[in-house]
Amino acid sequence: MSNNKTVIVTGGSGGIGSEICRHLAKVSWNIVVHYHSDKDSADEIVARLTGTGGKAVAVKCNLSDEQEVTGLFDSAISEFGEIQGVVACAGIGGGGPIAETTLDEFQKLLRVNTVGAYLTIREAARRIERGGRIVFISSQLAERPREGTGLYSASKAAIDAMIVSMSRELGNRQITINSVRPGATEPGMFANSNEERKEFFRQLSPFHRLGRPDDIAGVVEFLLSDEARWMTGQHLRVDGGASN
Ligand SMILES: NC(=O)c1ccc[n+]([C@@H]2O[C@H](COP(=O)([O-])OP(=O)(O)OC[C@H]3O[C@@H](n4cnc5c(N)ncnc54)[C@H](OP(=O)(O)O)[C@@H]3O)[C@@H](O)[C@H]2O)c1
């Protein structure tokens, strides 16, 4: 079943990441399911993927630690050989009205969403094969910040800016790098929001519903496919039209 292509999915243990793993395994990618603390979920995802004939391993990593990120890529290479795809999906939410936030909250968001994603895509730029694919899971809030999302929006927008610059740097190796900007999606981190907030985001979309991980994973699958070879440095809104 393997197509001998390997992808690292950071945040593979989470709501959106696990669905990305499932989609990519279906089209025969070998999957490195990264997790940070939730080993049980990562093991369960690996069991599901290998149970249907796929190849997958779970690897723990603190993505804000340079050595650990190097180790994540080393593990992937020693398990499967070369790496052709990296999906930087790990992230956390948080924030509130800026006047009420703390420096600690901002530093935590920057550590995971910005430094973690930077170290992941930097390592990808160093180690990914010619013709490879890099996808960053950003957020519609990077493009369209709303009240109380300033810190989170900033933590994602910084990487979206890097992606444009990197697309110019990686083109000579035929590597594409793009970001996907989901709207409110559940299950995943948005599941913890209260009903009033969920209803607000439901009504922002002309489809009057929240996104599902499956809505996001299909677009990531496309970006990793050969059909997306002519797209790079793009930010794709995948938010059910909520930001229109
Ligand atoms: N859900 C939404 O509405 C939504 C909307 C727009 C964008 N996004 C983005 O989509 C991505 C996935 O979100 P989700 O909804 O699937 O959230 P989720 O279910 O909470 O998953 C988050 C993932 O990030 C990992 N993670 C958390 N803290 C980490 C840390 N310090 N170091 C390394 N990894 C860490 C988690 O690993 P462990 O569980 O193993 O600790 C988990 O795999 C995030 O980047 C998020 O910003 C989500």
mmCIF file of C-alpha atoms and ligand atoms in Angstrom:
data_model
loop_
_atom_site.group_PDB
_atom_site.id
_atom_site.type_symbol
_atom_site.label_atom_id
_atom_site.label_comp_id
_atom_site.label_asym_id
_atom_site.label_seq_id
_atom_site.Cartn_x
_atom_site.Cartn_y
_atom_site.Cartn_z
ATOM 1 C CA MET A 1 0.000 0.000 0.000
ATOM 2 C CA SER A 2 2.951 2.370 0.666
ATOM 3 C CA ASN A 3 3.897 4.891 -2.032
ATOM 4 C CA ASN A 4 7.242 5.278 -0.223
ATOM 5 C CA LYS A 5 6.510 8.890 0.538
ATOM 6 C CA THR A 6 6.736 10.017 4.122
ATOM 7 C CA VAL A 7 5.062 12.934 5.843
ATOM 8 C CA ILE A 8 5.548 14.315 9.341
ATOM 9 C CA VAL A 9 2.307 15.704 10.778
ATOM 10 C CA THR A 10 2.986 17.794 13.878
ATOM 11 C CA GLY A 11 -0.019 17.907 16.157
ATOM 12 C CA GLY A 12 -1.028 14.573 14.633
ATOM 13 C CA SER A 13 -2.591 13.606 17.951
ATOM 14 C CA GLY A 14 -5.086 16.503 17.798
ATOM 15 C CA GLY A 15 -8.531 16.999 16.266
ATOM 16 C CA ILE A 16 -7.459 18.405 12.889
ATOM 17 C CA GLY A 17 -4.048 16.701 12.775
ATOM 18 C CA SER A 18 -5.437 13.208 13.290
ATOM 19 C CA GLU A 19 -7.827 13.678 10.368
ATOM 20 C CA ILE A 20 -4.950 14.925 8.200
ATOM 21 C CA CYS A 21 -3.059 11.722 9.112
ATOM 22 C CA ARG A 22 -6.085 9.616 8.136
ATOM 23 C CA HIS A 23 -6.517 11.385 4.773
ATOM 24 C CA LEU A 24 -2.845 11.120 3.855
ATOM 25 C CA ALA A 25 -2.639 7.458 4.878
ATOM 26 C CA LYS A 26 -5.603 6.777 2.579
ATOM 27 C CA VAL A 27 -3.507 8.003 -0.351
ATOM 28 C CA SER A 28 -0.614 5.841 0.833
ATOM 29 C CA TRP A 29 1.681 8.252 2.615
ATOM 30 C CA ASN A 30 3.796 6.824 5.460
ATOM 31 C CA ILE A 31 2.813 8.904 8.468
ATOM 32 C CA VAL A 32 4.898 10.204 11.362
ATOM 33 C CA VAL A 33 2.268 11.149 13.929
ATOM 34 C CA HIS A 34 3.815 13.782 16.170
ATOM 35 C CA TYR A 35 2.426 14.279 19.668
ATOM 36 C CA HIS A 36 3.386 16.446 22.593
ATOM 37 C CA SER A 37 1.575 15.012 25.622
ATOM 38 C CA ASP A 38 -1.249 12.796 24.373
ATOM 39 C CA LYS A 39 0.515 9.488 23.745
ATOM 40 C CA ASP A 40 -2.721 7.508 23.966
ATOM 41 C CA SER A 41 -4.322 9.429 21.100
ATOM 42 C CA ALA A 42 -1.174 9.179 18.985
ATOM 43 C CA ASP A 43 -0.917 5.416 19.609
ATOM 44 C CA GLU A 44 -4.589 4.965 18.797
ATOM 45 C CA ILE A 45 -4.176 6.826 15.488
ATOM 46 C CA VAL A 46 -1.113 4.754 14.586
ATOM 47 C CA ALA A 47 -3.019 1.549 15.416
ATOM 48 C CA ARG A 48 -5.928 2.652 13.215
ATOM 49 C CA LEU A 49 -3.632 3.505 10.285
ATOM 50 C CA THR A 50 -1.515 0.365 10.492
ATOM 51 C CA GLY A 51 -4.666 -1.706 11.039
ATOM 52 C CA THR A 52 -5.846 -0.687 7.574
ATOM 53 C CA GLY A 53 -2.519 -1.546 5.921
ATOM 54 C CA GLY A 54 -0.754 1.814 6.282
ATOM 55 C CA LYS A 55 2.660 2.591 7.734
ATOM 56 C CA ALA A 56 2.762 4.943 10.700
ATOM 57 C CA VAL A 57 4.743 5.690 13.849
ATOM 58 C CA ALA A 58 4.113 8.032 16.772
ATOM 59 C CA VAL A 59 6.934 10.343 17.872
ATOM 60 C CA LYS A 60 6.885 12.610 20.909
ATOM 61 C CA CYS A 61 8.488 16.034 20.596
ATOM 62 C CA ASN A 62 8.538 19.400 22.302
ATOM 63 C CA LEU A 63 8.536 21.538 19.168
ATOM 64 C CA SER A 64 9.991 24.615 20.852
ATOM 65 C CA ASP A 65 13.228 22.744 21.555
ATOM 66 C CA GLU A 66 15.703 22.792 18.659
ATOM 67 C CA GLN A 67 17.343 19.485 19.562
ATOM 68 C CA GLU A 68 14.024 17.720 19.926
ATOM 69 C CA VAL A 69 12.849 18.962 16.527
ATOM 70 C CA THR A 70 16.071 17.646 14.975
ATOM 71 C CA GLY A 71 15.357 14.361 16.768
ATOM 72 C CA LEU A 72 11.817 14.226 15.347
ATOM 73 C CA PHE A 73 13.203 14.427 11.801
ATOM 74 C CA ASP A 74 15.981 11.920 12.641
ATOM 75 C CA SER A 75 13.333 9.461 13.887
ATOM 76 C CA ALA A 76 11.280 9.900 10.708
ATOM 77 C CA ILE A 77 14.319 9.332 8.494
ATOM 78 C CA SER A 78 15.536 6.302 10.427
ATOM 79 C CA GLU A 79 12.042 4.761 10.278
ATOM 80 C CA PHE A 80 11.125 5.499 6.654
ATOM 81 C CA GLY A 81 14.180 6.913 4.813
ATOM 82 C CA GLU A 82 13.541 10.254 3.146
ATOM 83 C CA ILE A 83 10.895 12.865 3.987
ATOM 84 C CA GLN A 84 8.729 14.303 1.210
ATOM 85 C CA GLY A 85 6.088 16.152 3.244
ATOM 86 C CA VAL A 86 5.751 18.144 6.460
ATOM 87 C CA VAL A 87 2.470 19.443 7.851
ATOM 88 C CA ALA A 88 3.003 21.879 10.742
ATOM 89 C CA CYS A 89 -0.336 21.545 12.505
ATOM 90 C CA ALA A 90 0.551 21.660 16.221
ATOM 91 C CA GLY A 91 -0.790 24.707 17.990
ATOM 92 C CA ILE A 92 -2.636 26.116 20.955
ATOM 93 C CA GLY A 93 -5.364 28.717 21.356
ATOM 94 C CA GLY A 94 -5.625 31.478 23.894
ATOM 95 C CA GLY A 95 -5.763 35.184 24.451
ATOM 96 C CA GLY A 96 -8.594 37.542 25.363
ATOM 97 C CA PRO A 97 -8.843 41.338 25.233
ATOM 98 C CA ILE A 98 -5.229 42.497 24.990
ATOM 99 C CA ALA A 99 -5.503 44.815 28.001
ATOM 100 C CA GLU A 100 -6.324 41.767 30.132
ATOM 101 C CA THR A 101 -3.690 39.366 28.800
ATOM 102 C CA THR A 102 -0.353 38.606 30.398
ATOM 103 C CA LEU A 103 3.145 38.441 28.991
ATOM 104 C CA ASP A 104 3.235 34.774 30.042
ATOM 105 C CA GLU A 105 0.183 34.024 27.875
ATOM 106 C CA PHE A 106 1.733 35.763 24.883
ATOM 107 C CA GLN A 107 5.079 34.038 25.370
ATOM 108 C CA LYS A 108 3.370 30.642 25.577
ATOM 109 C CA LEU A 109 1.484 31.257 22.325
ATOM 110 C CA LEU A 110 4.663 32.432 20.641
ATOM 111 C CA ARG A 111 6.612 29.439 21.970
ATOM 112 C CA VAL A 112 4.191 26.860 20.570
ATOM 113 C CA ASN A 113 2.527 28.522 17.558
ATOM 114 C CA THR A 114 5.397 30.644 16.284
ATOM 115 C CA VAL A 115 8.719 29.208 17.510
ATOM 116 C CA GLY A 116 7.417 25.623 17.271
ATOM 117 C CA ALA A 117 6.189 26.130 13.709
ATOM 118 C CA TYR A 118 9.364 28.043 12.765
ATOM 119 C CA LEU A 119 11.630 25.242 14.005
ATOM 120 C CA THR A 120 9.459 22.673 12.203
ATOM 121 C CA ILE A 121 9.480 24.424 8.847
ATOM 122 C CA ARG A 122 13.156 25.399 9.188
ATOM 123 C CA GLU A 123 14.047 21.741 9.717
ATOM 124 C CA ALA A 124 11.757 20.835 6.818
ATOM 125 C CA ALA A 125 13.595 23.323 4.584
ATOM 126 C CA ARG A 126 16.893 21.637 5.532
ATOM 127 C CA ARG A 127 15.864 17.995 5.282
ATOM 128 C CA ILE A 128 12.957 17.627 2.872
ATOM 129 C CA GLU A 129 13.601 16.054 -0.515
ATOM 130 C CA ARG A 130 13.591 17.907 -3.847
ATOM 131 C CA GLY A 131 9.948 18.261 -4.973
ATOM 132 C CA GLY A 132 8.717 18.112 -1.359
ATOM 133 C CA ARG A 133 5.695 19.763 0.210
ATOM 134 C CA ILE A 134 5.369 21.897 3.344
ATOM 135 C CA VAL A 135 1.992 22.986 4.723
ATOM 136 C CA PHE A 136 1.412 25.208 7.748
ATOM 137 C CA ILE A 137 -1.948 25.116 9.522
ATOM 138 C CA SER A 138 -2.564 28.782 10.234
ATOM 139 C CA SER A 139 -5.999 30.266 11.015
ATOM 140 C CA GLN A 140 -8.556 32.570 9.412
ATOM 141 C CA LEU A 141 -7.827 34.724 12.482
ATOM 142 C CA ALA A 142 -4.353 35.467 11.061
ATOM 143 C CA GLU A 143 -6.028 37.302 8.216
ATOM 144 C CA ARG A 144 -9.147 38.536 9.992
ATOM 145 C CA PRO A 145 -8.396 39.067 13.710
ATOM 146 C CA ARG A 146 -11.482 39.466 15.907
ATOM 147 C CA GLU A 147 -11.974 40.898 19.382
ATOM 148 C CA GLY A 148 -10.019 38.896 21.904
ATOM 149 C CA THR A 149 -7.868 37.048 19.350
ATOM 150 C CA GLY A 150 -4.977 39.520 18.979
ATOM 151 C CA LEU A 151 -2.264 37.370 20.554
ATOM 152 C CA TYR A 152 -3.303 34.184 18.755
ATOM 153 C CA SER A 153 -3.738 36.015 15.431
ATOM 154 C CA ALA A 154 -0.257 37.522 15.764
ATOM 155 C CA SER A 155 1.298 34.134 16.598
ATOM 156 C CA LYS A 156 -0.053 32.678 13.336
ATOM 157 C CA ALA A 157 0.437 35.743 11.093
ATOM 158 C CA ALA A 158 4.197 35.722 11.792
ATOM 159 C CA ILE A 159 4.544 32.276 10.209
ATOM 160 C CA ASP A 160 2.234 33.176 7.310
ATOM 161 C CA ALA A 161 4.700 35.965 6.482
ATOM 162 C CA MET A 162 7.640 33.540 6.613
ATOM 163 C CA ILE A 163 5.891 31.235 4.185
ATOM 164 C CA VAL A 164 5.837 33.820 1.411
ATOM 165 C CA SER A 165 9.542 34.435 1.858
ATOM 166 C CA MET A 166 10.355 30.716 2.056
ATOM 167 C CA SER A 167 8.392 29.963 -1.103
ATOM 168 C CA ARG A 168 10.928 32.069 -3.005
ATOM 169 C CA GLU A 169 13.853 30.369 -1.286
ATOM 170 C CA LEU A 170 12.709 26.778 -1.854
ATOM 171 C CA GLY A 171 11.527 27.025 -5.442
ATOM 172 C CA ASN A 172 14.877 26.037 -6.943
ATOM 173 C CA ARG A 173 14.414 22.622 -5.283
ATOM 174 C CA GLN A 174 10.823 22.384 -6.563
ATOM 175 C CA ILE A 175 9.534 22.485 -2.980
ATOM 176 C CA THR A 176 6.179 24.139 -2.344
ATOM 177 C CA ILE A 177 5.160 25.756 0.943
ATOM 178 C CA ASN A 178 1.642 26.986 1.632
ATOM 179 C CA SER A 179 -0.597 27.730 4.579
ATOM 180 C CA VAL A 180 -4.160 26.662 5.222
ATOM 181 C CA ARG A 181 -6.341 28.986 7.285
ATOM 182 C CA PRO A 182 -9.185 27.060 8.900
ATOM 183 C CA GLY A 183 -12.166 28.781 10.438
ATOM 184 C CA ALA A 184 -13.710 27.540 13.690
ATOM 185 C CA THR A 185 -13.534 23.757 13.520
ATOM 186 C CA GLU A 186 -14.624 20.981 15.838
ATOM 187 C CA PRO A 187 -13.590 18.565 17.176
ATOM 188 C CA GLY A 188 -10.283 20.226 18.055
ATOM 189 C CA MET A 189 -9.338 23.145 20.260
ATOM 190 C CA PHE A 190 -12.527 25.073 19.423
ATOM 191 C CA ALA A 191 -14.628 22.366 21.102
ATOM 192 C CA ASN A 192 -13.835 24.062 24.459
ATOM 193 C CA SER A 193 -15.619 27.286 23.423
ATOM 194 C CA ASN A 194 -18.976 28.151 24.944
ATOM 195 C CA GLU A 195 -22.199 27.734 22.977
ATOM 196 C CA GLU A 196 -22.595 31.492 22.368
ATOM 197 C CA ARG A 197 -19.183 31.666 20.698
ATOM 198 C CA LYS A 198 -19.887 28.528 18.664
ATOM 199 C CA GLU A 199 -23.170 30.006 17.442
ATOM 200 C CA PHE A 200 -21.420 33.262 16.486
ATOM 201 C CA PHE A 201 -18.935 31.369 14.322
ATOM 202 C CA ARG A 202 -21.634 29.087 12.886
ATOM 203 C CA GLN A 203 -23.545 32.121 11.662
ATOM 204 C CA LEU A 204 -20.441 33.718 10.120
ATOM 205 C CA SER A 205 -20.419 30.994 7.500
ATOM 206 C CA PRO A 206 -22.988 31.036 4.696
ATOM 207 C CA PHE A 207 -23.331 27.314 5.439
ATOM 208 C CA HIS A 208 -24.322 28.071 9.072
ATOM 209 C CA ARG A 209 -22.183 25.393 10.585
ATOM 210 C CA LEU A 210 -18.726 24.956 12.073
ATOM 211 C CA GLY A 211 -15.930 23.361 10.106
ATOM 212 C CA ARG A 212 -15.048 19.703 10.552
ATOM 213 C CA PRO A 213 -11.470 18.332 10.508
ATOM 214 C CA ASP A 214 -12.419 16.513 7.322
ATOM 215 C CA ASP A 215 -13.083 19.893 5.609
ATOM 216 C CA ILE A 216 -9.500 20.901 6.326
ATOM 217 C CA ALA A 217 -7.772 17.566 5.731
ATOM 218 C CA GLY A 218 -8.990 17.273 2.130
ATOM 219 C CA VAL A 219 -7.342 20.579 1.246
ATOM 220 C CA VAL A 220 -4.085 19.508 2.899
ATOM 221 C CA GLU A 221 -4.210 16.246 0.950
ATOM 222 C CA PHE A 222 -4.534 18.285 -2.254
ATOM 223 C CA LEU A 223 -1.600 20.549 -1.328
ATOM 224 C CA LEU A 224 0.582 17.479 -0.819
ATOM 225 C CA SER A 225 -0.415 15.994 -4.149
ATOM 226 C CA ASP A 226 1.284 16.429 -7.504
ATOM 227 C CA GLU A 227 -1.760 18.422 -8.706
ATOM 228 C CA ALA A 228 -0.730 21.306 -6.409
ATOM 229 C CA ARG A 229 2.808 21.613 -7.849
ATOM 230 C CA TRP A 230 2.156 25.101 -9.296
ATOM 231 C CA MET A 231 0.953 26.630 -6.016
ATOM 232 C CA THR A 232 3.410 28.043 -3.511
ATOM 233 C CA GLY A 233 3.529 30.879 -0.994
ATOM 234 C CA GLN A 234 -0.280 30.863 -0.799
ATOM 235 C CA HIS A 235 -2.611 31.220 2.174
ATOM 236 C CA LEU A 236 -5.771 29.253 1.578
ATOM 237 C CA ARG A 237 -8.900 30.301 3.470
ATOM 238 C CA VAL A 238 -10.717 27.100 4.388
ATOM 239 C CA ASP A 239 -13.390 28.575 6.613
ATOM 240 C CA GLY A 240 -16.733 27.891 4.943
ATOM 241 C CA GLY A 241 -16.759 31.485 3.666
ATOM 242 C CA ALA A 242 -16.774 32.924 7.199
ATOM 243 C CA SER A 243 -14.209 35.615 6.326
ATOM 244 C CA ASN A 244 -15.857 36.718 3.053
HETATM 245 N N1 LIG B 1 -10.013 23.992 15.835
HETATM 246 C C1 LIG B 1 -10.101 25.201 15.308
HETATM 247 O O1 LIG B 1 -11.159 25.847 15.362
HETATM 248 C C2 LIG B 1 -8.934 25.805 14.573
HETATM 249 C C3 LIG B 1 -9.166 26.909 13.749
HETATM 250 C C4 LIG B 1 -8.101 27.491 13.063
HETATM 251 C C5 LIG B 1 -6.833 26.965 13.198
HETATM 252 N N2 LIG B 1 -6.628 25.902 14.004
HETATM 253 C C6 LIG B 1 -5.261 25.381 14.115
HETATM 254 O O2 LIG B 1 -5.267 24.015 13.771
HETATM 255 C C7 LIG B 1 -4.211 23.345 14.461
HETATM 256 C C8 LIG B 1 -4.771 22.099 15.129
HETATM 257 O O3 LIG B 1 -5.742 22.504 16.083
HETATM 258 P P1 LIG B 1 -6.830 21.497 16.689
HETATM 259 O O4 LIG B 1 -8.115 22.190 16.690
HETATM 260 O O5 LIG B 1 -6.687 20.178 16.064
HETATM 261 O O6 LIG B 1 -6.330 21.467 18.215
HETATM 262 P P2 LIG B 1 -6.086 20.260 19.212
HETATM 263 O O7 LIG B 1 -7.063 19.172 19.004
HETATM 264 O O8 LIG B 1 -5.988 20.898 20.562
HETATM 265 O O9 LIG B 1 -4.630 19.723 18.785
HETATM 266 C C9 LIG B 1 -3.482 20.489 19.042
HETATM 267 C C10 LIG B 1 -2.252 19.672 18.702
HETATM 268 O O10 LIG B 1 -1.079 20.454 19.008
HETATM 269 C C11 LIG B 1 -0.226 19.715 19.877
HETATM 270 N N3 LIG B 1 0.422 20.589 20.856
HETATM 271 C C12 LIG B 1 -0.186 21.295 21.837
HETATM 272 N N4 LIG B 1 0.737 21.930 22.579
HETATM 273 C C13 LIG B 1 1.945 21.612 22.067
HETATM 274 C C14 LIG B 1 3.288 21.952 22.408
HETATM 275 N N5 LIG B 1 3.582 22.738 23.448
HETATM 276 N N6 LIG B 1 4.273 21.450 21.653
HETATM 277 C C15 LIG B 1 3.990 20.652 20.611
HETATM 278 N N7 LIG B 1 2.742 20.280 20.242
HETATM 279 C C16 LIG B 1 1.744 20.763 20.965
HETATM 280 C C17 LIG B 1 -1.140 18.743 20.613
HETATM 281 O O11 LIG B 1 -0.389 17.635 21.075
HETATM 282 P P3 LIG B 1 -0.818 16.769 22.381
HETATM 283 O O12 LIG B 1 -2.322 16.723 22.392
HETATM 284 O O13 LIG B 1 -0.180 15.442 22.150
HETATM 285 O O14 LIG B 1 -0.270 17.475 23.574
HETATM 286 C C18 LIG B 1 -2.144 18.387 19.513
HETATM 287 O O15 LIG B 1 -1.634 17.377 18.693
HETATM 288 C C19 LIG B 1 -3.621 24.367 15.439
HETATM 289 O O16 LIG B 1 -2.435 24.894 14.908
HETATM 290 C C20 LIG B 1 -4.690 25.445 15.517
HETATM 291 O O17 LIG B 1 -4.150 26.707 15.829
HETATM 292 C C21 LIG B 1 -7.635 25.299 14.700
#
